[in-house]
PDB file of C-alpha atoms in Angstrom:
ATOM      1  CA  UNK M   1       0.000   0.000   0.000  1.00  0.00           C
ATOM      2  CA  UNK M   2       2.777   2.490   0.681  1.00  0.00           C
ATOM      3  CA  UNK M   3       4.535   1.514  -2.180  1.00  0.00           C
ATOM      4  CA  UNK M   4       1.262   2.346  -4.424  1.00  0.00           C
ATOM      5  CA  UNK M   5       0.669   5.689  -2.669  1.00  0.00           C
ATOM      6  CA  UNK M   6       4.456   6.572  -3.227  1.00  0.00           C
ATOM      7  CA  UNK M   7       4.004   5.487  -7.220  1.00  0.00           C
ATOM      8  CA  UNK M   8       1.170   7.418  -7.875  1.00  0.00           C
ATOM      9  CA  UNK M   9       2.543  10.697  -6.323  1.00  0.00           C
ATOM     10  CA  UNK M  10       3.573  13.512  -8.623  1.00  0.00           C
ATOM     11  CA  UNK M  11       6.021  15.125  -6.374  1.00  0.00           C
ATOM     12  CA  UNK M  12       9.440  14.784  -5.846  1.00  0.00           C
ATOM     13  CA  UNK M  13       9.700  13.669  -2.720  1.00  0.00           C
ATOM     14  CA  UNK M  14       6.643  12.043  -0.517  1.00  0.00           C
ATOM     15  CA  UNK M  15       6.693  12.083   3.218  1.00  0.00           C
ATOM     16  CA  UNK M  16       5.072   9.817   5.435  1.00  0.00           C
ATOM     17  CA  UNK M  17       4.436  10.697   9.687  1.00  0.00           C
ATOM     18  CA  UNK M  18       3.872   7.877  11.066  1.00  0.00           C
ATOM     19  CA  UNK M  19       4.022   7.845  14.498  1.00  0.00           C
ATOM     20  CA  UNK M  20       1.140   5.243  15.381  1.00  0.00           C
ATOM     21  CA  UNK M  21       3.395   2.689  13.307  1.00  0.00           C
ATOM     22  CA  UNK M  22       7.122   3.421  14.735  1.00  0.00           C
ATOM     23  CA  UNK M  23       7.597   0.456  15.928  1.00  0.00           C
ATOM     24  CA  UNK M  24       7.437  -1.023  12.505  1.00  0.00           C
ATOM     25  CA  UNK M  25      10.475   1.246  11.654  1.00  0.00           C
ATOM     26  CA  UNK M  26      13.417  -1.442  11.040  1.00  0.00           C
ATOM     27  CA  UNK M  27      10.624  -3.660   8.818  1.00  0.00           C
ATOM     28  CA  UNK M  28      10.295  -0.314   6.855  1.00  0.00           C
ATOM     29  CA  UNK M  29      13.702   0.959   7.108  1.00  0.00           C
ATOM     30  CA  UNK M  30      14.735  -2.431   5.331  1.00  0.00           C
ATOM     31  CA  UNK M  31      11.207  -2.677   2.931  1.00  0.00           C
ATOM     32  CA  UNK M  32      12.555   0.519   1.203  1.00  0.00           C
ATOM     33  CA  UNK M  33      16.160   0.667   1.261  1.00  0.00           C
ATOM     34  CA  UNK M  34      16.309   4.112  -0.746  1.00  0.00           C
ATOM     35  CA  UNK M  35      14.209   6.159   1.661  1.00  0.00           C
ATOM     36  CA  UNK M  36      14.985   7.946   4.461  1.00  0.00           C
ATOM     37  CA  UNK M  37      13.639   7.575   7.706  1.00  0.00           C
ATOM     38  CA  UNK M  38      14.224  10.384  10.122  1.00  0.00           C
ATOM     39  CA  UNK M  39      13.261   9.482  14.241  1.00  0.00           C
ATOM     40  CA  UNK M  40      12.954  13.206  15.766  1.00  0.00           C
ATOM     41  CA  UNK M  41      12.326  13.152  19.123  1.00  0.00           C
ATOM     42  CA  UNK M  42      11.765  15.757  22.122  1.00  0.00           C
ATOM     43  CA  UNK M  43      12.316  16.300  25.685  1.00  0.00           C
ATOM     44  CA  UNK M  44       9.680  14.340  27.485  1.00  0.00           C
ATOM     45  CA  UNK M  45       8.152  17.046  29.617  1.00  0.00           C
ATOM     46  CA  UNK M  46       7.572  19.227  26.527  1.00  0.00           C
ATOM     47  CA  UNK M  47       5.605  16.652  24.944  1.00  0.00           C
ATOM     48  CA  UNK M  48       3.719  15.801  27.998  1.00  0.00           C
ATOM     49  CA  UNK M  49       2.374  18.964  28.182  1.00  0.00           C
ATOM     50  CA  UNK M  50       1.343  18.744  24.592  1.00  0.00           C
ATOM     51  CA  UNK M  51      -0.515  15.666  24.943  1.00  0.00           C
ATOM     52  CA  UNK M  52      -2.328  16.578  28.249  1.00  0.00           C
ATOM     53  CA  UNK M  53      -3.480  19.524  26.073  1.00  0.00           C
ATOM     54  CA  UNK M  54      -4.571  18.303  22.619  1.00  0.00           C
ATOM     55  CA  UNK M  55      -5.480  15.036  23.283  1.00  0.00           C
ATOM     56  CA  UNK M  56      -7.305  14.691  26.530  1.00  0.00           C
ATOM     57  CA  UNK M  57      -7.925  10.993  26.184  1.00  0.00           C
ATOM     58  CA  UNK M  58      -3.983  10.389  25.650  1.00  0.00           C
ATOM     59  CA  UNK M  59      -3.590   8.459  28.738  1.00  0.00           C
ATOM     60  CA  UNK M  60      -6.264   5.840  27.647  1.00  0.00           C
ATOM     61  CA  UNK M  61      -4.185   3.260  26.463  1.00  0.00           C
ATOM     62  CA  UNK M  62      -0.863   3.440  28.190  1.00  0.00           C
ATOM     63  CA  UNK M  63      -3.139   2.674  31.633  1.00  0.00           C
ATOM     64  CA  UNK M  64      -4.548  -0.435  29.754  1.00  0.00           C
ATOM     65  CA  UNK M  65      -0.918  -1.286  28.920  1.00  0.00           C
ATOM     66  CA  UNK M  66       0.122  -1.004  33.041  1.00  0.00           C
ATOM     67  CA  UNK M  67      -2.872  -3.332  34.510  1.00  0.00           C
ATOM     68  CA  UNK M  68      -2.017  -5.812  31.887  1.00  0.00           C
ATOM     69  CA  UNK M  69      -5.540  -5.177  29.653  1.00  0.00           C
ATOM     70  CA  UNK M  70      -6.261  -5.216  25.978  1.00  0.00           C
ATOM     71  CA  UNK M  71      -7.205  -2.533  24.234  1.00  0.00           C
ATOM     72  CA  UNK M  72      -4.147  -0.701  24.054  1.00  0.00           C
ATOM     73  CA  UNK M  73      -4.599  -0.452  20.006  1.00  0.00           C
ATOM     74  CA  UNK M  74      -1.810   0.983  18.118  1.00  0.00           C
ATOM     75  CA  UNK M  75       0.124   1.884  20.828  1.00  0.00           C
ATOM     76  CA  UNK M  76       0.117  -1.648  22.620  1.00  0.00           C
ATOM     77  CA  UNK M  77       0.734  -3.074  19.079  1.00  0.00           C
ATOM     78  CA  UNK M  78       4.358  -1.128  19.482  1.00  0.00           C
ATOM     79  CA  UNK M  79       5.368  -2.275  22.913  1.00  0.00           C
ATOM     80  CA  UNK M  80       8.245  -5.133  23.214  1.00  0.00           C
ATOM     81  CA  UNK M  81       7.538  -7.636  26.006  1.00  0.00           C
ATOM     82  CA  UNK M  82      10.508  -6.109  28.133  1.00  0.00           C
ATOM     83  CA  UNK M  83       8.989  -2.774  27.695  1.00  0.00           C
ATOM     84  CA  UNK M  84       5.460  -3.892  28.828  1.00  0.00           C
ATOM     85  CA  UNK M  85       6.763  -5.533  31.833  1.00  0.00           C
ATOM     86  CA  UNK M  86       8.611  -2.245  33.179  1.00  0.00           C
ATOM     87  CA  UNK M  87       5.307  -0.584  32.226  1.00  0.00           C
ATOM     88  CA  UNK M  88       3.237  -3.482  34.309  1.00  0.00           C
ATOM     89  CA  UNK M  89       5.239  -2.574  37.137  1.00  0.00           C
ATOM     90  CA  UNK M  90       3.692   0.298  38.080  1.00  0.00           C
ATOM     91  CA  UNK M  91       0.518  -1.085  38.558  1.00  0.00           C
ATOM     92  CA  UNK M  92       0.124  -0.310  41.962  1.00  0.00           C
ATOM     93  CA  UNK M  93       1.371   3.671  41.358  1.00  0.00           C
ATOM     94  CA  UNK M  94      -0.626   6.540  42.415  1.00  0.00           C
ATOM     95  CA  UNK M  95       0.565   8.253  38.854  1.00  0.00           C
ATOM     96  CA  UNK M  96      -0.953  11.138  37.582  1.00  0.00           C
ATOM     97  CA  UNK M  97      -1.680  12.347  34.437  1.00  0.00           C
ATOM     98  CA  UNK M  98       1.419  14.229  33.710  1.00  0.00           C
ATOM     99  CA  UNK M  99       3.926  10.903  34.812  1.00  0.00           C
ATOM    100  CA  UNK M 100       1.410   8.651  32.555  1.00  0.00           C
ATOM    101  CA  UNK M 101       2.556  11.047  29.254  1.00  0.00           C
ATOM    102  CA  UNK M 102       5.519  11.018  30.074  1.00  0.00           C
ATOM    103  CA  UNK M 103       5.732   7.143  30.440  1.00  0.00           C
ATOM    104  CA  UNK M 104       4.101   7.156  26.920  1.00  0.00           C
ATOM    105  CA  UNK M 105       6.812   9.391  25.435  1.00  0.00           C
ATOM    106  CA  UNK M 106       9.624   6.943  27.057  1.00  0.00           C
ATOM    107  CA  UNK M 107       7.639   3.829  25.855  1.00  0.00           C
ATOM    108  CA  UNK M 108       7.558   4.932  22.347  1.00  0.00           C
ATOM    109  CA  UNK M 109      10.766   6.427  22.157  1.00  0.00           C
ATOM    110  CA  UNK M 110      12.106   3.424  23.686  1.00  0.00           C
ATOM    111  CA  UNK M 111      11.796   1.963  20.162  1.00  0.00           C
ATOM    112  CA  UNK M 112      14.367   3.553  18.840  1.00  0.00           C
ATOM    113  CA  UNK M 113      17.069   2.090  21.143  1.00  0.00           C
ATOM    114  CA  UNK M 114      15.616  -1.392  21.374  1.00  0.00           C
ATOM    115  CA  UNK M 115      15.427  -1.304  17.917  1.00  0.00           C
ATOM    116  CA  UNK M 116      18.905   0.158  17.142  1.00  0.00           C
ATOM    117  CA  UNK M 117      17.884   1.448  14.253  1.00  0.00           C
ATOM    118  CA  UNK M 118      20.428   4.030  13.996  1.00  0.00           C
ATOM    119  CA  UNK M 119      22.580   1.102  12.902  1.00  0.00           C
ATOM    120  CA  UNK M 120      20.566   0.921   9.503  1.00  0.00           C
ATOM    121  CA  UNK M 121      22.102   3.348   6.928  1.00  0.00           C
ATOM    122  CA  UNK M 122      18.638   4.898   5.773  1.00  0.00           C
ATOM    123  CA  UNK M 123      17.778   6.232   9.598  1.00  0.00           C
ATOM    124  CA  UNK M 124      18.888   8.954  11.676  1.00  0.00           C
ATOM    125  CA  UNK M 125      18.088  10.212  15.103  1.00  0.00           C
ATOM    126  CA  UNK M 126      17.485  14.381  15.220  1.00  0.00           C
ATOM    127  CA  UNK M 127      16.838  16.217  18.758  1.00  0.00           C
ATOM    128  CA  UNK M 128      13.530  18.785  18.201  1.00  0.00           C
ATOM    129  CA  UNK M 129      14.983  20.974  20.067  1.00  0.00           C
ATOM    130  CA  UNK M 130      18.300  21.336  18.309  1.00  0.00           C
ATOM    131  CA  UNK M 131      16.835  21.581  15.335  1.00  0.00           C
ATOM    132  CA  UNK M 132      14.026  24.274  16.188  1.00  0.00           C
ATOM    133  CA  UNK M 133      17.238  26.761  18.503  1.00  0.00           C
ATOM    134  CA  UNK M 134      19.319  26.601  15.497  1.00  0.00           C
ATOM    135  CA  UNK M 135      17.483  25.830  12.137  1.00  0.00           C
ATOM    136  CA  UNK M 136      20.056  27.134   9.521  1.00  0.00           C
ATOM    137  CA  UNK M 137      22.617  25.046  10.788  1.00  0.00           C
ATOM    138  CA  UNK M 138      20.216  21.382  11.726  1.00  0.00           C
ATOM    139  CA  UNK M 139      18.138  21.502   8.740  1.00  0.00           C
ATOM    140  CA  UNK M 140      20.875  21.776   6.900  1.00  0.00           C
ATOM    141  CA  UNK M 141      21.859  18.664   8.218  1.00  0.00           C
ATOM    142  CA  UNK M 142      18.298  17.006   7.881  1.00  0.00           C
ATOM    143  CA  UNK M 143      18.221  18.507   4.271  1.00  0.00           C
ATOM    144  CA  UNK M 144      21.192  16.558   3.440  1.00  0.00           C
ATOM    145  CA  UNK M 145      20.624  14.043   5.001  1.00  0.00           C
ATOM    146  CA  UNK M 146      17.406  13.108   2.338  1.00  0.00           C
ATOM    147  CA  UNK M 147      18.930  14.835  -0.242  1.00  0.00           C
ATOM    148  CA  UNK M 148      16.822  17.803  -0.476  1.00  0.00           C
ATOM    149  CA  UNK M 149      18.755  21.235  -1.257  1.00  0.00           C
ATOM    150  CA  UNK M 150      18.464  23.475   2.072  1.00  0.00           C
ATOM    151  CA  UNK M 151      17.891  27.194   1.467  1.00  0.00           C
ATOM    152  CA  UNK M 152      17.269  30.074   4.457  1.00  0.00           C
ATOM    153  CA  UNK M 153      13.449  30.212   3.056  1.00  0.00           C
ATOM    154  CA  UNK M 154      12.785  26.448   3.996  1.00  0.00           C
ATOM    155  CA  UNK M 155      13.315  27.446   8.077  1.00  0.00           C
ATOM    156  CA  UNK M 156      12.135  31.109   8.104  1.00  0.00           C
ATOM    157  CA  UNK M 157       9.180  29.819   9.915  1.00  0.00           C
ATOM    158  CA  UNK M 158      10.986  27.557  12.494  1.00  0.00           C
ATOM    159  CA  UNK M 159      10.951  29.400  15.953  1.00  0.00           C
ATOM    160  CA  UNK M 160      11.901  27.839  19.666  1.00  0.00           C
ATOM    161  CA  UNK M 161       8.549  29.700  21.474  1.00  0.00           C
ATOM    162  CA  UNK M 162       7.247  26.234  22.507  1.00  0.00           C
ATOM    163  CA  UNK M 163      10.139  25.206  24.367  1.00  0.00           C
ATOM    164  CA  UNK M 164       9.510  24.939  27.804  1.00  0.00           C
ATOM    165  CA  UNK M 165       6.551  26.797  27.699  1.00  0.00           C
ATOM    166  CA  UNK M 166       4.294  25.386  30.007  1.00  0.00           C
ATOM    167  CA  UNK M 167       6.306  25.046  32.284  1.00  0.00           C
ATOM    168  CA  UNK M 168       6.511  21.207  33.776  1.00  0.00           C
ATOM    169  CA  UNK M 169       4.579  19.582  36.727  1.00  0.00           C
ATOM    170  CA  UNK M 170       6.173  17.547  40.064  1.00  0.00           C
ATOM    171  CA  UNK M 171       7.070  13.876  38.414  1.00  0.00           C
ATOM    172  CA  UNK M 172       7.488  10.077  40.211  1.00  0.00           C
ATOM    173  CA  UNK M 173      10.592   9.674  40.597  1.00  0.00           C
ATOM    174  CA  UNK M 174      11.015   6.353  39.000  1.00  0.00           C
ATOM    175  CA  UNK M 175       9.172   7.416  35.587  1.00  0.00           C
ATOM    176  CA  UNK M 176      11.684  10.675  36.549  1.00  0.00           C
ATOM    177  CA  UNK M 177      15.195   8.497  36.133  1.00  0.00           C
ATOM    178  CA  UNK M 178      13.179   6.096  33.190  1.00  0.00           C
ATOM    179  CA  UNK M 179      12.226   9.575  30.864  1.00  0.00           C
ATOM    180  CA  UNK M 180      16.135  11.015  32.003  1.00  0.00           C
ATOM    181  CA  UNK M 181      18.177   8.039  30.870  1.00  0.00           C
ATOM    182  CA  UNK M 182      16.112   7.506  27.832  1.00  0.00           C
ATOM    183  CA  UNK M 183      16.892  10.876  26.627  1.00  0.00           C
ATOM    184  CA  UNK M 184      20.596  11.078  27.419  1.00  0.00           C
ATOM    185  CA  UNK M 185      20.784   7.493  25.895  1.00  0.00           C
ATOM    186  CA  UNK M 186      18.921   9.235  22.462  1.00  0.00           C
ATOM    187  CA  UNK M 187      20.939  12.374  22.952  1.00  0.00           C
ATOM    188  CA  UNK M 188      24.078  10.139  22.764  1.00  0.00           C
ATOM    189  CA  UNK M 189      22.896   7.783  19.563  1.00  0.00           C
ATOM    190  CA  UNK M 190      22.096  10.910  17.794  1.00  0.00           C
ATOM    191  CA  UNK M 191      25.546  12.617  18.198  1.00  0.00           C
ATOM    192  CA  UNK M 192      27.182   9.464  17.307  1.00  0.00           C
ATOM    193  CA  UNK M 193      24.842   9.378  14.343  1.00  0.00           C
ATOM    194  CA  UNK M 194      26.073  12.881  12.706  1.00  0.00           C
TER     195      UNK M 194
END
């Protein structure tokens, strides 16, 4: 089906988000050799915050995913078996709404390092947040990266306002040190990945 969409598209280049189907990254990754896959990722209290406020039913599946229910959908679909039992381990948490996104963001990010795709040529691993603070000098590298020519007009509308914006509520501690080493362990791939 991808592979028909792709055909029949006039344009030069045809991009795909597909964040409900991540975890099928290395199948795809390997399926289509000559296109590039880019995993961008963001600080997990930022996208909390997002979630909690554009998608007030975010939480849904994630607590299916902890007391061991089905239901989950897409998101359950992507979680390995090491992944769920971590997740299944705070069954008996008093977590709010704020540590349950931010669970989400490590469970799905996880992917990436269990995964290892940055080990497949066609993938690479760019940090939001770099790429918003300094946009002439990332996208560049993104641009290249899929072989797109990179010009000043392409970012003129990339700005860093959302960072940090809302601030970020109290967090368990264990989802805390989960969501932490996650995202120095990303930080780290995508550095050695440039």
């Amino acid at each position: 089906q991808v592979s028909a969409i792709v055909e029949a598209s006039k344009a030069r280049v045809a991009c795909f988000k597909i964040i409900s189907d991540s975890h099928l990254i290395s199948e795809l990754a390997q399926r289509f050799p000559n296109a590039r896959f880019m995993w961008i990722y963001r600080g997990y209290a930022d996208v909390a915050n997002s979630a909690l406020r554009k998608f007030p039913h975010a939480n849904q599946a994630i607590r299916l995913v902890i007391r061991g229910e089905p239901g989950g959908g897409w998101f359950q679909e992507g979680i390995s078996p090491q992944t769920g039992e971590i997740l299944r381990d705070f069954a008996d948490e008093q977590l709010s709404d704020f540590d349950l996104s931010c669970l989400v963001w490590w469970a799905r990010n996880r992917i990436a390092v269990e995964q290892n795709i940055v080990l497949l040529p066609n993938v690479r691993l760019f940090r939001y947040e770099h790429l918003v603070a300094e946009p002439m000098i990332r996208f560049a590298e993104l641009f290249g990266f899929i072989g797109l020519d990179h010009s000043r007009r392409a970012v003129e509308g990339v700005h860093d306002h959302s960072l940090g914006r809302h601030g970020r509520a109290a967090l368990d501690a264990r989802v805390e040190a989960l969501c932490e080493g996650l995202q120095q362990e990303l930080d780290a791939i995508a550095l050695r990945s440039t």
